[in-house]
Coordinates of C-alpha atoms in Angstrom, one line a residue:
M1 CA 178.7 19.5 43.0
K2 CA 179.2 18.4 46.6
S3 CA 177.2 20.3 49.2
R4 CA 179.9 19.8 51.9
I5 CA 183.5 18.8 52.2
S6 CA 184.6 15.3 53.0
G7 CA 185.7 14.1 56.4
K8 CA 189.3 13.7 55.1
D9 CA 189.4 17.2 53.8
A10 CA 188.0 18.5 57.1
T11 CA 190.6 16.6 59.1
T12 CA 193.4 18.0 56.9
I13 CA 192.2 21.5 57.4
A14 CA 191.9 21.0 61.1
R15 CA 195.4 19.7 61.4
E16 CA 196.8 22.6 59.4
A17 CA 194.9 25.0 61.7
L18 CA 196.5 23.4 64.8
K19 CA 199.9 24.4 63.4
R20 CA 199.1 28.1 63.7
R21 CA 200.1 29.5 67.1
P22 CA 200.0 32.9 68.8
I23 CA 202.8 35.2 67.5
P24 CA 205.0 36.8 70.2
L25 CA 207.0 39.8 69.0
L26 CA 210.6 38.8 68.9
A27 CA 213.7 40.9 69.6
S28 CA 215.5 42.5 66.7
E29 CA 219.0 41.3 65.8
G30 CA 220.3 44.8 66.1
V31 CA 219.6 46.0 62.6
E32 CA 217.4 49.1 62.9
Q33 CA 214.8 49.5 60.2
P34 CA 213.5 52.9 59.1
P35 CA 210.1 53.6 60.6
G36 CA 208.5 53.6 57.1
A37 CA 206.0 56.4 57.9
L38 CA 206.0 59.9 56.3
V39 CA 206.0 62.9 58.5
P40 CA 202.7 64.8 57.9
S41 CA 203.2 68.2 56.2
D42 CA 199.9 69.6 57.5
G43 CA 200.2 71.1 61.0
L44 CA 196.8 69.7 62.0
E45 CA 198.0 66.2 61.3
Q46 CA 201.1 66.4 63.4
E47 CA 199.3 65.3 66.5
R48 CA 198.7 61.8 64.9
K49 CA 201.0 59.1 66.1
T50 CA 202.6 56.7 63.7
P51 CA 201.0 53.2 63.9
P52 CA 203.0 50.2 65.3
R53 CA 205.1 48.2 62.9
V54 CA 206.7 44.8 62.8
R55 CA 209.3 43.2 60.6
K56 CA 208.7 39.9 58.8
P57 CA 212.0 38.2 57.9
S58 CA 210.1 35.8 55.7
P59 CA 206.7 36.1 54.0
L60 CA 206.3 32.3 54.2
N61 CA 205.9 32.1 58.0
D62 CA 204.2 34.0 60.8
Q63 CA 207.3 35.2 62.6
C64 CA 207.3 38.9 63.6
V65 CA 210.3 40.9 64.8
A66 CA 210.5 44.3 66.4
P67 CA 211.8 46.9 63.8
T68 CA 214.3 48.3 66.3
P69 CA 216.3 46.8 69.3
D70 CA 213.9 48.5 71.7
L71 CA 211.6 45.4 72.1
E72 CA 209.6 46.6 75.1
S73 CA 208.7 49.9 73.4
H74 CA 207.3 48.1 70.4
R75 CA 205.4 45.7 72.6
K76 CA 203.9 48.7 74.4
R77 CA 202.8 50.2 71.1
L78 CA 201.1 46.9 70.2
R79 CA 199.3 46.7 73.5
E80 CA 198.0 50.3 72.9
A81 CA 196.9 49.4 69.4
F82 CA 195.0 46.3 70.6
G83 CA 192.6 48.1 72.9
N84 CA 195.1 49.4 75.5
T85 CA 195.3 45.9 76.9
M86 CA 197.5 44.9 79.8
S87 CA 197.8 41.3 78.5
E88 CA 200.8 40.3 76.4
E89 CA 199.1 37.0 75.7
F90 CA 196.1 38.9 74.2
V91 CA 198.4 40.7 71.8
D92 CA 200.2 37.5 70.8
V93 CA 196.9 35.7 70.1
L94 CA 195.4 38.6 68.1
L95 CA 198.6 39.0 66.2
G96 CA 198.4 35.3 65.4
K97 CA 194.8 35.5 64.3
L98 CA 195.6 38.5 62.1
A99 CA 198.3 36.5 60.4
E100 CA 195.9 33.6 59.9
A101 CA 193.4 35.9 58.2
L102 CA 196.0 37.5 55.9
R103 CA 197.9 34.2 55.2
P104 CA 195.1 31.5 55.4
G105 CA 197.0 28.7 53.7
P106 CA 200.4 27.2 54.7
F107 CA 201.8 28.0 51.3
D108 CA 200.4 31.5 51.1
A109 CA 202.8 34.5 51.5
L110 CA 202.2 37.4 53.8
E111 CA 204.4 40.4 53.0
E112 CA 205.6 42.8 55.7
A113 CA 203.8 45.7 54.0
T114 CA 200.5 43.9 54.2
M115 CA 200.9 43.1 57.9
N116 CA 201.8 46.6 58.7
A117 CA 198.9 48.0 56.7
A118 CA 196.6 45.8 58.8
L119 CA 198.2 47.2 62.0
A120 CA 197.7 50.7 60.7
I121 CA 194.0 50.1 60.1
I122 CA 193.6 48.8 63.7
H123 CA 195.6 51.8 65.0
S124 CA 193.3 54.2 63.0
M125 CA 190.2 52.5 64.6
Q126 CA 191.5 53.3 68.1
P127 CA 189.9 50.4 69.9
Q128 CA 189.4 51.1 73.6
S129 CA 189.0 47.5 74.9
E130 CA 189.9 44.0 74.1
L131 CA 186.5 43.4 72.6
Q132 CA 186.8 46.3 70.3
A133 CA 190.3 45.1 69.2
L134 CA 188.8 41.7 68.4
L135 CA 186.1 43.4 66.3
A136 CA 188.8 45.3 64.5
V137 CA 190.7 42.1 63.6
Q138 CA 187.4 40.6 62.4
I139 CA 186.7 43.6 60.2
I140 CA 190.2 43.3 58.6
A141 CA 189.8 39.6 58.1
T142 CA 186.5 39.9 56.3
G143 CA 187.6 42.9 54.2
F144 CA 190.9 41.4 53.0
S145 CA 189.2 38.0 52.4
G146 CA 186.5 39.8 50.3
L147 CA 189.2 41.6 48.3
R148 CA 191.0 38.2 47.7
L149 CA 187.8 36.6 46.4
L150 CA 187.1 39.7 44.3
R151 CA 190.5 39.3 42.6
Q152 CA 189.9 35.6 42.0
S153 CA 186.6 36.3 40.3
Q154 CA 188.5 38.2 37.6
Q155 CA 191.2 35.6 36.9
Q156 CA 189.3 33.8 34.1
M157 CA 186.6 36.5 33.4
T158 CA 184.1 33.7 32.8
E159 CA 180.6 33.6 34.2
D160 CA 181.4 30.7 36.5
F161 CA 184.3 32.5 38.2
I162 CA 182.5 35.8 38.4
D163 CA 179.3 34.2 39.8
V164 CA 181.0 32.0 42.4
Y165 CA 183.9 34.1 43.6
G166 CA 182.2 37.4 43.0
N167 CA 179.1 36.3 45.0
Y168 CA 181.2 35.3 48.0
A169 CA 183.2 38.6 47.7
I170 CA 180.1 40.6 47.8
K171 CA 178.8 38.7 50.9
L172 CA 182.1 39.3 52.8
L173 CA 182.3 43.0 51.9
R174 CA 178.7 43.5 53.0
L175 CA 179.5 41.6 56.2
Q176 CA 182.5 43.9 56.7
N177 CA 180.2 47.0 56.5
D178 CA 177.8 45.4 59.0
M179 CA 180.7 44.8 61.4
I180 CA 181.9 48.4 61.0
Q181 CA 178.4 49.6 62.0
T182 CA 178.5 47.2 64.9
F183 CA 181.9 48.5 66.0
D184 CA 180.6 52.1 65.7
R185 CA 177.5 51.3 67.8
Y186 CA 179.6 49.6 70.4
R187 CA 181.8 52.7 70.6
R188 CA 178.9 55.1 70.9
G189 CA 177.0 53.0 73.5
N190 CA 173.4 53.9 73.9
K191 CA 173.8 57.4 72.6
Q192 CA 171.9 58.6 69.5
T193 CA 172.7 61.7 67.5
V194 CA 169.9 63.7 65.8
E195 CA 170.8 66.4 63.3
V196 CA 168.3 69.2 62.9
R197 CA 169.0 71.3 59.8
H198 CA 166.0 73.7 59.8
V199 CA 163.7 74.9 62.5
H200 CA 160.9 77.3 61.6
I201 CA 159.2 79.1 64.6
H202 CA 156.5 81.6 63.7
S203 CA 155.9 84.8 65.6
G204 CA 154.4 84.0 69.0
G205 CA 155.2 80.3 68.8
Q206 CA 157.6 78.2 71.0
G207 CA 159.9 75.4 70.0
V208 CA 161.9 72.7 71.8
V209 CA 164.7 70.7 70.2
G210 CA 165.6 67.5 72.1
I211 CA 164.2 64.4 73.7
I212 CA 161.0 65.2 75.6
N213 CA 159.9 62.7 78.3
P214 CA 156.2 63.1 79.1
P215 CA 155.1 63.1 82.7
N216 CA 154.0 59.8 84.2
D217 CA 150.4 61.0 84.7
R218 CA 150.0 62.4 81.2
D219 CA 148.2 59.2 80.0
A220 CA 146.4 58.6 83.2
G221 CA 143.2 60.3 82.0
V222 CA 141.2 63.3 83.2
R223 CA 140.4 63.3 86.9
E224 CA 137.3 65.0 88.2

């Protein structure tokens, strides 16, 4: 088994990658599509906004179209989903990277439902900056790739397929979990949450719950 791909194969892959471009959201042709989102029945859930959606006229290319003629409204929803960015180019690039992750090969198909499911995940993560939006796309890319390899590990149900594809699937899903933790740490900043379940203070005792910073001269020693 070769330990690396040949130069010819690497060149072919690089040329195919150059064909993928950022994806601008195009105007609808006037045919309005239903929003495709259920109205929550629970009163507490009615405050949630529906995620942004796109139409894909063909699953064999990366073209995305606004689901209604109101193009600017849908572009605004995408900017909000991708970290409240003010850059249309940033949205186009990330939309293109999302399509590359979900349709890695030129002959692969990307269904409209899959694309909108990925956008719904990004919307649920509520990224607050361009960096957080990039992390959200990376989380989706590793997660969907891991599921794809997990499916391929079960095609033949032989030890070779399970070991090779299953091993890579596990690595990608673990990487996704690590990236989710990184995303959460970035959102929290330097804050740390400590949960105290039981505090027992006996009669006449005193207790403090929190972070205690000792005085600067506590360790300075005893002065005469």
